[in-house]
Short mmCIF file of C-alpha atoms and ligand atoms in Angstrom, two decimals:
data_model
loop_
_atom_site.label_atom_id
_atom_site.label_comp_id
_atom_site.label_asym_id
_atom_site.label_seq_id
_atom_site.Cartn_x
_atom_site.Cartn_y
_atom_site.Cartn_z
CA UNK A 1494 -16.82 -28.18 27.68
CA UNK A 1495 -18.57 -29.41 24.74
CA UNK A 1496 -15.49 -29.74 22.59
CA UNK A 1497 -14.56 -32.60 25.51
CA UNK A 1498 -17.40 -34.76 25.54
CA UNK A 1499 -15.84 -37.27 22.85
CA UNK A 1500 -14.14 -38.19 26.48
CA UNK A 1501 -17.37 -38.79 28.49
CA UNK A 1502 -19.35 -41.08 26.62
CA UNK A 1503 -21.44 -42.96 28.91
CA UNK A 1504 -20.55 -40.81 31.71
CA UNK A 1505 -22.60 -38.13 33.59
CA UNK A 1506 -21.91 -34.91 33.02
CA UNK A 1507 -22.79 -31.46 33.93
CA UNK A 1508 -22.22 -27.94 31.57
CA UNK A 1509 -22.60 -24.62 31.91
CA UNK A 1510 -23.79 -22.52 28.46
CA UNK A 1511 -26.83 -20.80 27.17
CA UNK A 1512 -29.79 -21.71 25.06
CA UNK A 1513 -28.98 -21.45 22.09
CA UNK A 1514 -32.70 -22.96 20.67
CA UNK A 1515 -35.63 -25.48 21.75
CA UNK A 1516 -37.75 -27.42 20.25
CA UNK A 1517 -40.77 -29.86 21.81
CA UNK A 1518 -42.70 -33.13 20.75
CA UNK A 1519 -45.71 -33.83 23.42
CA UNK A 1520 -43.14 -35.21 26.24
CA UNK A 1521 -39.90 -34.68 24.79
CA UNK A 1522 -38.26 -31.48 25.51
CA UNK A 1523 -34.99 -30.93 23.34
CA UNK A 1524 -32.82 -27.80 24.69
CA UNK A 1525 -29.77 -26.92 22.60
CA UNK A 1526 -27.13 -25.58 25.06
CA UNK A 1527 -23.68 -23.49 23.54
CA UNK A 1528 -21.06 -22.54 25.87
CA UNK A 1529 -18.78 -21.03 22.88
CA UNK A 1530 -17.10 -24.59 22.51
CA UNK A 1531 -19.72 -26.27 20.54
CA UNK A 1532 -23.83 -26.76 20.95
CA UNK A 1533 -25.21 -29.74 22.57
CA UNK A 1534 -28.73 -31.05 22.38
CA UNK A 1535 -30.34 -32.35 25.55
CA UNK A 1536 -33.33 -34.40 25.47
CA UNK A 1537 -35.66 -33.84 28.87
CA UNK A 1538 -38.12 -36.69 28.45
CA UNK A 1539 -41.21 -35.73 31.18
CA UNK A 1540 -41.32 -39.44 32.89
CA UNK A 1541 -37.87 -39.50 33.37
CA UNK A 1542 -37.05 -35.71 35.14
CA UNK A 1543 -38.91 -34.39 37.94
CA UNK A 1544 -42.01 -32.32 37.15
CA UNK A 1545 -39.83 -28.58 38.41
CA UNK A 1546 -37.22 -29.57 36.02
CA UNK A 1547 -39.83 -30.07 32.91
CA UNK A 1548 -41.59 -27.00 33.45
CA UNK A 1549 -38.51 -25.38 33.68
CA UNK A 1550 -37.46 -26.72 30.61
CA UNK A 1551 -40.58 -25.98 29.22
CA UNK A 1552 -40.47 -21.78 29.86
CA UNK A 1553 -36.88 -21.02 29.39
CA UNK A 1554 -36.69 -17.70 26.22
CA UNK A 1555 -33.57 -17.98 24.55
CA UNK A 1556 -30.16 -17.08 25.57
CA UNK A 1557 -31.10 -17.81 29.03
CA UNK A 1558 -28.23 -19.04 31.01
CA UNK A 1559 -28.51 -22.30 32.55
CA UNK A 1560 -26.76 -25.89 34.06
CA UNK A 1561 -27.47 -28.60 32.40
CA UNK A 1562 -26.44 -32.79 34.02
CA UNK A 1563 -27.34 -35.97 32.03
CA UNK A 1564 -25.45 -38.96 30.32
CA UNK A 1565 -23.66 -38.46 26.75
CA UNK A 1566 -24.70 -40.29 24.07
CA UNK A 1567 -24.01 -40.77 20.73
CA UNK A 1568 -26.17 -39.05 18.36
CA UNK A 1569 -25.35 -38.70 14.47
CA UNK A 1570 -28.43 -36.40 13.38
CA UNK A 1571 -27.46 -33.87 16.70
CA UNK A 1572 -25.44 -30.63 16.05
CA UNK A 1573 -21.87 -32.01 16.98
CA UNK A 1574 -22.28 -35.80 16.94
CA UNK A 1575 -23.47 -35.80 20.71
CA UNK A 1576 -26.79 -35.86 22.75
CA UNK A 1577 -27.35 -35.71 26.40
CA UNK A 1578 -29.60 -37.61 28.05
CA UNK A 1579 -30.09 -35.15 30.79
CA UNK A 1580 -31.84 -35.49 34.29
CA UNK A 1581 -31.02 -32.18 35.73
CA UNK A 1582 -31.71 -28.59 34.55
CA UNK A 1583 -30.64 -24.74 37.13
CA UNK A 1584 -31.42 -21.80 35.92
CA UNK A 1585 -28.81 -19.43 36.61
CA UNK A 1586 -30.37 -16.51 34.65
CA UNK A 1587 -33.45 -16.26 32.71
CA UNK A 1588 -33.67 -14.50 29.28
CA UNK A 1589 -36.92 -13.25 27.39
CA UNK A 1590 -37.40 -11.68 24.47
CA UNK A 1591 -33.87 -12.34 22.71
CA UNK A 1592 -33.92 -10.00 20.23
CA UNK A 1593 -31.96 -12.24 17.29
CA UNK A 1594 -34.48 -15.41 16.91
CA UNK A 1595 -33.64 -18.04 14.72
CA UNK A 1596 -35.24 -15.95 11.66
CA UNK A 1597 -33.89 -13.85 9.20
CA UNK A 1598 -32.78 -10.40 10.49
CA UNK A 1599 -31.35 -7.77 8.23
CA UNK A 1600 -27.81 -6.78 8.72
CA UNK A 1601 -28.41 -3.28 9.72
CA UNK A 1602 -30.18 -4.83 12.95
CA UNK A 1603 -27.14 -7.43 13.70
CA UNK A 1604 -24.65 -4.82 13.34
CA UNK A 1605 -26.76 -2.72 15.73
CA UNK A 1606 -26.80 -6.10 18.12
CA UNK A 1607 -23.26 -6.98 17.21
CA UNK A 1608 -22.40 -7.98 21.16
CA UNK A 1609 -25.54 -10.26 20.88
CA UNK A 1610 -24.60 -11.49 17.29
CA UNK A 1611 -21.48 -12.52 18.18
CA UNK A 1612 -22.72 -15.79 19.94
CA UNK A 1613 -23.95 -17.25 17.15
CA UNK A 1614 -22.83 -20.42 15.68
CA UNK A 1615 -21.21 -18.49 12.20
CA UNK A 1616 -20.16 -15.41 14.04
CA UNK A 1617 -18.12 -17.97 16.96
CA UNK A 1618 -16.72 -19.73 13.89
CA UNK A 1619 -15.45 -16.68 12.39
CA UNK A 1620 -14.19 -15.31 15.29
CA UNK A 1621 -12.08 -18.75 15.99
CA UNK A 1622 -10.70 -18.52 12.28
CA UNK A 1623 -9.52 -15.16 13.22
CA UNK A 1624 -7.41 -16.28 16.29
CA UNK A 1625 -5.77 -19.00 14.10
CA UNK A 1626 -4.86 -16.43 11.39
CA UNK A 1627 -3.75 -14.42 13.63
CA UNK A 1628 -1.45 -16.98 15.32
CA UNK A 1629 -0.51 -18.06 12.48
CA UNK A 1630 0.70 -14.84 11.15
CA UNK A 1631 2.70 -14.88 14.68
CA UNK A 1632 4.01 -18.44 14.07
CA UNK A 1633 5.39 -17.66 10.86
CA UNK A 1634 7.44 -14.72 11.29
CA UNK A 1635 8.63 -15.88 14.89
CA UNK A 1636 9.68 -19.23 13.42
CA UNK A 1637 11.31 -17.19 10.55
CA UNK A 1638 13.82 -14.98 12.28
CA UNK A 1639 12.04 -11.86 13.02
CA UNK A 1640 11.35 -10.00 16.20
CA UNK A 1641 8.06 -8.36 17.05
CA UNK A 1642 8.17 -4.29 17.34
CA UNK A 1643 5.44 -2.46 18.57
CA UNK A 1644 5.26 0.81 16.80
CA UNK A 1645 3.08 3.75 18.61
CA UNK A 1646 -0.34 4.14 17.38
CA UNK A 1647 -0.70 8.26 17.74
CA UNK A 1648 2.27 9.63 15.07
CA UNK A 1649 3.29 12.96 14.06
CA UNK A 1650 3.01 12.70 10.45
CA UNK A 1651 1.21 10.85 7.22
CA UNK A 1652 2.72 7.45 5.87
CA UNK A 1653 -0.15 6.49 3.33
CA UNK A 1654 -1.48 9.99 1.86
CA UNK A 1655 -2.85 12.43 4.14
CA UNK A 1656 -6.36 12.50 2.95
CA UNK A 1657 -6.91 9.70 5.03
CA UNK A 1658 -5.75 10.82 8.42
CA UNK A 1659 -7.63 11.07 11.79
CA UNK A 1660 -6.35 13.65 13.63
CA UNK A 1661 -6.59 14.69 17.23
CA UNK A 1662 -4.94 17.52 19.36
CA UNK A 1663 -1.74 16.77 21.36
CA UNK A 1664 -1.44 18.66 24.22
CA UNK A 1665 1.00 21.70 23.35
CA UNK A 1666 2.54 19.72 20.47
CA UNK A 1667 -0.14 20.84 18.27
CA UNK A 1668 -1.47 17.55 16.03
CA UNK A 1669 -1.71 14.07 16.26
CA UNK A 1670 -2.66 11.53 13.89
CA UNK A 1671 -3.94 7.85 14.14
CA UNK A 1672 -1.18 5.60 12.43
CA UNK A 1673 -2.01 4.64 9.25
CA UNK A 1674 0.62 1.77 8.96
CA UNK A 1675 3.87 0.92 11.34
CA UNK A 1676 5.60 0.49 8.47
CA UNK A 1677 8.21 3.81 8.94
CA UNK A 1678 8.79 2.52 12.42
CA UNK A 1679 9.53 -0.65 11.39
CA UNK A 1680 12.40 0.38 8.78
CA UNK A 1681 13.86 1.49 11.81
CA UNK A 1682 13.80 -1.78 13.09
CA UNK A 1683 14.79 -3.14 10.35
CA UNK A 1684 18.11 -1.23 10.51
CA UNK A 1685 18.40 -2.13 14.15
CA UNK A 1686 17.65 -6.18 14.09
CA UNK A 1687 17.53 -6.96 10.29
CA UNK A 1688 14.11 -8.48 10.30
CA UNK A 1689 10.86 -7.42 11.88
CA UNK A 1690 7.35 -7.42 12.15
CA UNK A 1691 4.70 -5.24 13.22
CA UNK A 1692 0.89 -6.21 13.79
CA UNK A 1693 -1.83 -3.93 15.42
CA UNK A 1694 -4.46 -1.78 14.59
CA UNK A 1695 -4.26 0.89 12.02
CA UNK A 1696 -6.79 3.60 11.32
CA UNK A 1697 -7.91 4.80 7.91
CA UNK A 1698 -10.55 8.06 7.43
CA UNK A 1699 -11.62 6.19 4.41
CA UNK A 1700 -14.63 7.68 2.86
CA UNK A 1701 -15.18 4.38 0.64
CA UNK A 1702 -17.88 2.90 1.94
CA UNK A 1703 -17.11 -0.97 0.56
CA UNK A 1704 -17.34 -4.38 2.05
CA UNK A 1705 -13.38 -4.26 2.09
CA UNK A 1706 -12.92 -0.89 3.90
CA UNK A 1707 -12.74 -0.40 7.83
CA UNK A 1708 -11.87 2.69 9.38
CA UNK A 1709 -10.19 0.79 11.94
CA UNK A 1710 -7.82 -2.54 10.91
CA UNK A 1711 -5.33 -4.79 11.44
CA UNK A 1712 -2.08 -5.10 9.72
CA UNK A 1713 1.13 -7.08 10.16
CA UNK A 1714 3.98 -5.72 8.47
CA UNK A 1715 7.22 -7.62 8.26
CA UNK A 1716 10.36 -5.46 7.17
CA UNK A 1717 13.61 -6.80 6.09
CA UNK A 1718 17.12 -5.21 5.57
CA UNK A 1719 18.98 -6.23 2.66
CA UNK A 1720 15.84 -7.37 0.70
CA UNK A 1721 14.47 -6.05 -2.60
CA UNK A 1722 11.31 -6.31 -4.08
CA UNK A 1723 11.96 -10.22 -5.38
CA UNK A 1724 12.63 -11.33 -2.01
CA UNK A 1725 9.86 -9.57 -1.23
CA UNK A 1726 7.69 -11.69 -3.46
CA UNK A 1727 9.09 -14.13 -2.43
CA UNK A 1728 8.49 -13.68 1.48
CA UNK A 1729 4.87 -12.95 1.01
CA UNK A 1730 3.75 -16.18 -1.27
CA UNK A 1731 5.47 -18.43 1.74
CA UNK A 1732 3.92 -16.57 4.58
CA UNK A 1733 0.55 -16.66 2.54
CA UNK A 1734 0.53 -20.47 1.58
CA UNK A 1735 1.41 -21.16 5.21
CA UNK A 1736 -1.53 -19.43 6.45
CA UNK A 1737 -4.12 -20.64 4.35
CA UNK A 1738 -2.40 -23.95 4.57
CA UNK A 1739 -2.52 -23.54 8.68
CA UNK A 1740 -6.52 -22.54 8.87
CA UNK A 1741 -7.33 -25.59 6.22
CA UNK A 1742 -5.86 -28.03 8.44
CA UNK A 1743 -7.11 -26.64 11.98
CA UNK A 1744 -10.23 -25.05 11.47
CA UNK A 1745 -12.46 -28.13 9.08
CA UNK A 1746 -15.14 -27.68 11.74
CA UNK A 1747 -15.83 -24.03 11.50
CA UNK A 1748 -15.00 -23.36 7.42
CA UNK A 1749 -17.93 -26.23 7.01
CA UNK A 1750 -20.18 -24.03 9.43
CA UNK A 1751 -19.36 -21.20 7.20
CA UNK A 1752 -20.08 -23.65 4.21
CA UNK A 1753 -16.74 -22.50 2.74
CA UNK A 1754 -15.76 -23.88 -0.46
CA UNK A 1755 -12.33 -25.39 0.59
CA UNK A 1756 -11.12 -26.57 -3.17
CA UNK A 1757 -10.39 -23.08 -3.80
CA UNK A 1758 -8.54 -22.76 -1.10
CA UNK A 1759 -6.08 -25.81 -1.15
CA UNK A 1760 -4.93 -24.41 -4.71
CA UNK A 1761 -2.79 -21.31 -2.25
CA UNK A 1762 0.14 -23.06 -2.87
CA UNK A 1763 3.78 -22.01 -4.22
CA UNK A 1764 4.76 -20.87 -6.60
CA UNK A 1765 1.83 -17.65 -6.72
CA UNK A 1766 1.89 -16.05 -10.42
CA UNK A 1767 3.85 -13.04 -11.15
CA UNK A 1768 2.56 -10.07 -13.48
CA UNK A 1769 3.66 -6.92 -13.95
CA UNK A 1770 1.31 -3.98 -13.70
CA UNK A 1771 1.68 -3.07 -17.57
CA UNK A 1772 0.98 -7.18 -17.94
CA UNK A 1773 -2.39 -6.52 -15.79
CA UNK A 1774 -3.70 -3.89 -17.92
CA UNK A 1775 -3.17 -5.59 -21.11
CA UNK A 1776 -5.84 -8.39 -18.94
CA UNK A 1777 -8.14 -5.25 -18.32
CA UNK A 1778 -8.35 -4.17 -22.19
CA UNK A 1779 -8.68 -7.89 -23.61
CA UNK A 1780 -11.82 -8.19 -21.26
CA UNK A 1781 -13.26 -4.95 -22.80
CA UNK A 1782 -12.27 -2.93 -19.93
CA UNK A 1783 -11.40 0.68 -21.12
CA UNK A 1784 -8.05 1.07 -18.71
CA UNK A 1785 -5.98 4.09 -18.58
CA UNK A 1786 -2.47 3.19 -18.19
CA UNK A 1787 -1.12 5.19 -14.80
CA UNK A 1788 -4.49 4.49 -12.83
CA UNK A 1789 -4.76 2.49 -10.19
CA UNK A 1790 -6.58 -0.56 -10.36
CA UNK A 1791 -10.07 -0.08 -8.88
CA UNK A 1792 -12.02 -2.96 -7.14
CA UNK A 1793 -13.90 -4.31 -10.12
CA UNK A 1794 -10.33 -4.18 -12.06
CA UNK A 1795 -8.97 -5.88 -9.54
CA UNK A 1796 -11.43 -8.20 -9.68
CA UNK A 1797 -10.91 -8.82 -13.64
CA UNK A 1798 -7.33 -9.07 -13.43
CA UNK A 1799 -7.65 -11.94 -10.31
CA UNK A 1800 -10.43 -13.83 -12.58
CA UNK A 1801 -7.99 -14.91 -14.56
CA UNK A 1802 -5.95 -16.83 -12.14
CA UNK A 1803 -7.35 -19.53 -9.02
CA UNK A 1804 -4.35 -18.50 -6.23
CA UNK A 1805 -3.81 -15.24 -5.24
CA UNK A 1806 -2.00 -13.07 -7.60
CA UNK A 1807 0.67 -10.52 -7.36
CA UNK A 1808 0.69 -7.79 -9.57
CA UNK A 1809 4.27 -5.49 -9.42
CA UNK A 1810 5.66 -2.22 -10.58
CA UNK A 1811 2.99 -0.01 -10.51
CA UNK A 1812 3.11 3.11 -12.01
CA UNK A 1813 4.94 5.62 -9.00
CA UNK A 1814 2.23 8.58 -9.39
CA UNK A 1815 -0.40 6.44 -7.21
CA UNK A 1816 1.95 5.24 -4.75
CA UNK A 1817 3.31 6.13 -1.61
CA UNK A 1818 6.10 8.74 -1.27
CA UNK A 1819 8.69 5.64 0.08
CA UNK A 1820 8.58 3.64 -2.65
CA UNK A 1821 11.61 2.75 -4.65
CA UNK A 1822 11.46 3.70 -8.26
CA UNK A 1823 12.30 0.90 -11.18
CA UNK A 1824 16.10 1.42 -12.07
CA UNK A 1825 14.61 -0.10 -15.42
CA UNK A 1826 11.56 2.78 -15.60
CA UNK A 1827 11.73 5.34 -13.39
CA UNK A 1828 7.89 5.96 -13.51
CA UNK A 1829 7.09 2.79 -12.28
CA UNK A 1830 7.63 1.81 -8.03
CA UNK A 1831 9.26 -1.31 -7.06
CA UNK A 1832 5.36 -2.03 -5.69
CA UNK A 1833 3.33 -5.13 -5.38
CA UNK A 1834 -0.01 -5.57 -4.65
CA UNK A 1835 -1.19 -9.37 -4.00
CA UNK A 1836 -5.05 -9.97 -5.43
CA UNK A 1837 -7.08 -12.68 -3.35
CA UNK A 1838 -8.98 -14.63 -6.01
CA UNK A 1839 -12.90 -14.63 -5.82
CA UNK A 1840 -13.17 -10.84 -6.22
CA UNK A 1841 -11.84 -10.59 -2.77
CA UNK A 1842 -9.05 -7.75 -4.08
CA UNK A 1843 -6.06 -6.52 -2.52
CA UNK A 1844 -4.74 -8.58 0.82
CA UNK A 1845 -1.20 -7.23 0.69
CA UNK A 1846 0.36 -3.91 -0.22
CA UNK A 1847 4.36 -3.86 -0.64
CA UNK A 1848 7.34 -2.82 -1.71
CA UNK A 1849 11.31 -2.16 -1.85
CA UNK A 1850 11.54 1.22 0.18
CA UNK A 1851 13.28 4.07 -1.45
CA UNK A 1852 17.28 3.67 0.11
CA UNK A 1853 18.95 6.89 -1.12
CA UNK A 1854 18.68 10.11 0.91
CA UNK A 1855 18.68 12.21 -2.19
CA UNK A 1856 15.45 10.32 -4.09
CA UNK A 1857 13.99 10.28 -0.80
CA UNK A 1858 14.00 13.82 0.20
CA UNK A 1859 12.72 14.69 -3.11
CA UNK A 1860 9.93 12.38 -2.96
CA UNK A 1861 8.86 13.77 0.46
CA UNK A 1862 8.88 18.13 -1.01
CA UNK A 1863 6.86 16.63 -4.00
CA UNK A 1864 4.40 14.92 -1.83
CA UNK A 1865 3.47 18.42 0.15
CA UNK A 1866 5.26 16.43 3.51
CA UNK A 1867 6.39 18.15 6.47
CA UNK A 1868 10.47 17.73 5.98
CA UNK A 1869 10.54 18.27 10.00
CA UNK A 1870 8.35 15.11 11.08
CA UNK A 1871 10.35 13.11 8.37
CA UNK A 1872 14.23 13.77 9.70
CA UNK A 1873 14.37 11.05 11.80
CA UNK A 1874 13.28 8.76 8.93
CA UNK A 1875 15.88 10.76 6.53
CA UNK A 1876 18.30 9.39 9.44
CA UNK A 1877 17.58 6.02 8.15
CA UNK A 1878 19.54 6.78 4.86
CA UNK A 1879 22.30 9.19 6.73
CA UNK A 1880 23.13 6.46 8.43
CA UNK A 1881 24.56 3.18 6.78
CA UNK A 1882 21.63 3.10 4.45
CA UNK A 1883 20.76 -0.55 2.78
CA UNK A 1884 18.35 -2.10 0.36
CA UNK A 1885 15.01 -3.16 2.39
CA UNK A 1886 11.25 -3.77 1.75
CA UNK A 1887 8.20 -5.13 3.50
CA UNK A 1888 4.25 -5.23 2.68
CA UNK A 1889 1.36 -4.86 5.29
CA UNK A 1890 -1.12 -7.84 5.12
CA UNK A 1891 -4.68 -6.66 5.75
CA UNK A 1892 -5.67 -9.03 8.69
CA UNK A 1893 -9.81 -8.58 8.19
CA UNK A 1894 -9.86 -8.72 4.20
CA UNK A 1895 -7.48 -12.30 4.91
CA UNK A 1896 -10.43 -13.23 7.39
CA UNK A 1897 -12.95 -12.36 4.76
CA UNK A 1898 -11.65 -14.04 1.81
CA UNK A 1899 -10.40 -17.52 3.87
CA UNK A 1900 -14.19 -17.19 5.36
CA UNK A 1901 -15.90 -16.40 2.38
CA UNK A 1902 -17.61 -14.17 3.69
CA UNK A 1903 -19.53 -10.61 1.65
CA UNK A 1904 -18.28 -8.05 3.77
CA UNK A 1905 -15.00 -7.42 6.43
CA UNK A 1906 -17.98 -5.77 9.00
CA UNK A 1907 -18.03 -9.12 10.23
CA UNK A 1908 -14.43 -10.16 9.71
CA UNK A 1909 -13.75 -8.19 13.51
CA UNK A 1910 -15.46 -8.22 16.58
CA UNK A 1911 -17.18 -4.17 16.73
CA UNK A 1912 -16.53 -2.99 12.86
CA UNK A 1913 -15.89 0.56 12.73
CA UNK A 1914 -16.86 1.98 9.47
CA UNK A 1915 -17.79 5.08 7.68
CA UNK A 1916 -21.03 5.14 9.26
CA UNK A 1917 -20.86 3.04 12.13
CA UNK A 1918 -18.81 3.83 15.52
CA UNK A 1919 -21.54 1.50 17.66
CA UNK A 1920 -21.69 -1.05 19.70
O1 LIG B 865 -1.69 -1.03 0.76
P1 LIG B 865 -1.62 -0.43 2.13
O2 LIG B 865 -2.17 0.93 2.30
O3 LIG B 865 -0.09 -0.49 2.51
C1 LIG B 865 0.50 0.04 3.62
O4 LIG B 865 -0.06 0.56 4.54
C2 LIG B 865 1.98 -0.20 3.65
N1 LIG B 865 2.57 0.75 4.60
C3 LIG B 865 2.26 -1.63 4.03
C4 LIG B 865 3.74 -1.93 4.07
O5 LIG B 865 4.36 -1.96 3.03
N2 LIG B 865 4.30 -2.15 5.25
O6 LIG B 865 -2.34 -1.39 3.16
C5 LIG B 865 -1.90 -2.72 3.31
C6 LIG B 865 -3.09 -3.65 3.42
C7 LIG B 865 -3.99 -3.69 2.18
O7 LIG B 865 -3.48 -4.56 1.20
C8 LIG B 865 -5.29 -4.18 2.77
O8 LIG B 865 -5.26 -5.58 2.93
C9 LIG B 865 -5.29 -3.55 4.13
O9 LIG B 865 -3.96 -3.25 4.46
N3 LIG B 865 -6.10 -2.33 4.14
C10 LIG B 865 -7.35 -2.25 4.62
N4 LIG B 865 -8.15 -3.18 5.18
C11 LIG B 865 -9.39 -2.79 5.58
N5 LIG B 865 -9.84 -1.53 5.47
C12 LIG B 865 -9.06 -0.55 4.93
N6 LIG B 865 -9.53 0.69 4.86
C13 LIG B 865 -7.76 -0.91 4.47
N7 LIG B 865 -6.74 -0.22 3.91
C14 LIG B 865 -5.75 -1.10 3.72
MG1 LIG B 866 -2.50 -0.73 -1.07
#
């Protein structure tokens, strides 16, 4: 593999990849070969290969696959550090007419070639950012005590408003919905092993057609008995420093392909800053913003309030109207939820939505009739506070807005492999 060949130098090797470009001077033939490890230029010089293996070298169209043998070398102006020397050159299947050349393409086009755009050098280093995150996300909670519960993906009921549900017909059972969240399920865990974690995809009919909204996403939600909305806090700056911390010091290479500005990112580091929502809209008003108190903060807010701070921040005790039916109330204020949102700087906006869960039956049940919720599809979740109810809370971290703002990148389409948005179900 490319990624090796610090351990051949001198030697002869042979690789199989693509062509990933080319480029000729008069009797010098330079092929770049990828093989999703790294790219590698090899140098065909005519009076040193046979005359089949310079023509060849000569007529290959991009992306065609191919075996390439010659001697590594050092080279410090190649892509990677290394150069081959090569001697040999198969063809193992040709390519013409690659529609994604080296130019400019708009991103309509790339999204409509996404299984093509994936092999290039920024998409591959995205894509390897997103593995790390996501092992790191596994890595922390496993070395922290919690177990990993798999909660079903077609549910009986809303858990994060119903106007953004995607419903399907279940056999005689009537309707099914896409999970928006695990989160339900994983209270139950909670109450059955103390600390869990969840982390799959979740489904949103969003109609918001932003570059931080996916119809399709990835959460992990951790869930913990006996923990209330400090602890909360507390959990979610820990498990955020360690990720950022994690990618920083494993994936240099690929944040410099992305040409990621990494100061910003060494600053994610305990303690995070603390405000309250009332605290955040006195921000919004001192930067001219005219803020109704008992909104919810809107992108560009959110974007205002996080200006003012260079880690993430996380904003708490949001006013309970535009929350979710589970949310605790404020002993303090019973019109604000025990919430907490955590704002990525850089305008990247909400990464984490949390809070302590609403414990007593009573509250509970209320909170369901006044959200318009089927009481049926909710009894087994009442049975959660029947039954030796206790203080808990969680937060879902959204897994392709984390990619986006660690990447820097515009938009979460290309935070995932195949981005499924508003107006996109293809490739
Ligand atoms: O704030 P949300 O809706 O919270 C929940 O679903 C809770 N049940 C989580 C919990 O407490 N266990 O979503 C959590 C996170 C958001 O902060 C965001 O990062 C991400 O999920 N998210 C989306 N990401 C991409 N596209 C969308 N349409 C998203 N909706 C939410
Ligand atoms: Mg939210």
């Amino acid at each position: 593999m490319i990624k090796d060949l610090s351990e051949f130098l001198g030697k002869e090797v042979t690789l199989k990849g693509w062509l990933y470009n080319e480029r000729s001077s008069g009797k010098v033939k330079f092929l770049i070969l990828r093989d999703g490890t790294g790219l590698l230029q090899c140098v065909y010089f005519k009076g040193n290969v046979s005359e089949e293996v310079f023509d060849l070298a000569s007529r290959l169209g991009q992306e065609s696959s191919i075996e390439v043998t010659g001697k590594v070398k050092v080279e410090p102006r190649a892509p990677g550090g290394y150069e081959l020397d090569a001697t040999g050159l198969k063809l193992i299947s040709e390519a013409h007419d690659y529609p994604i050349t080296p130019k400019d393409h708009g991103v309509e086009f790339l999204m409509d070639h996404r299984h093509l755009w994936l092999r290039s050098n920024k998409q591959v280093a995205i894509l390897r950012i997103r593995h790390r995150i996501v092992k790191a996300i596994r890595d922390y909670f496993d070395g922290h005590g919690f177990t990993l519960m798999d909660p079903p993906i077609l549910t009986p009921a809303a858990c994060e408003g119903t106007s953004t549900l995607f419903e399907t017909e279940y056999f005689d059972l009537g309707k099914a919905y896409l999970t928006q969240s695990g989160q339900l399920y994983a209270e139950a865990g909670a109450m059955a092993l103390g600390k869990v974690y969840t982390f799959g995809p979740t489904f949103r009919a969003e109609k918001s057609k932003t570059r931080r909204h996916l119809t399709e996403f990835w959460m992990v939600e951790p869930e913990v008995a006996f923990a209330e909305l400090n602890d909360d806090m507390d959990l979610a700056e820990d498990f955020l420093e360690y990720i950022v911390q994690t990618v920083l010091k494993d994936k240099a290479e690929e944040l410099k392909v992305l040409e990621r500005d990494t100061t910003k990112l060494q600053k994610v580091k305990k303690p995070l800053p603390r405000i309250s929502y009332d605290e955040a809209v006195d921000i919004l008003k001192k930067n001219g913003i005219d803020f109704q108190w008992g909104n919810d903060l809107g992108g560009t807010d959110e974007t205002v309030v996080s200006n003012q701070f260079d880690k993430p921040v996380m904003v708490h005790r949001y006013p309970a109207e535009v929350k979710a039916f589970y949310m605790k109330r404020d002993p303090q204020n019973e019109k604000l939820a025990l919430a907490v949102d955590v704002l990525a700087p850089e305008g990247y906006g909400e990464i984490i939505g949390g809070s302590q869960r609403e414990d007593n039956y009573e509250a509970l049940l209320q909170r369901i009739k006044e959200h318009n919720l089927p009481q049926e599809a909710f009894e087994w979740y009442l049975d959660l506070r029947r039954y030796g109810s206790v203080p808990h809370s969680g937060f879902g971290l959204g897994l392709e807005r984390t990619v986006g703002w660690i990447c820097g990148l515009d938009h979460v389409r290309e935070t995932i492999p195949f981005a499924r948005m508003i107006y996109r179900n293809t490739p």
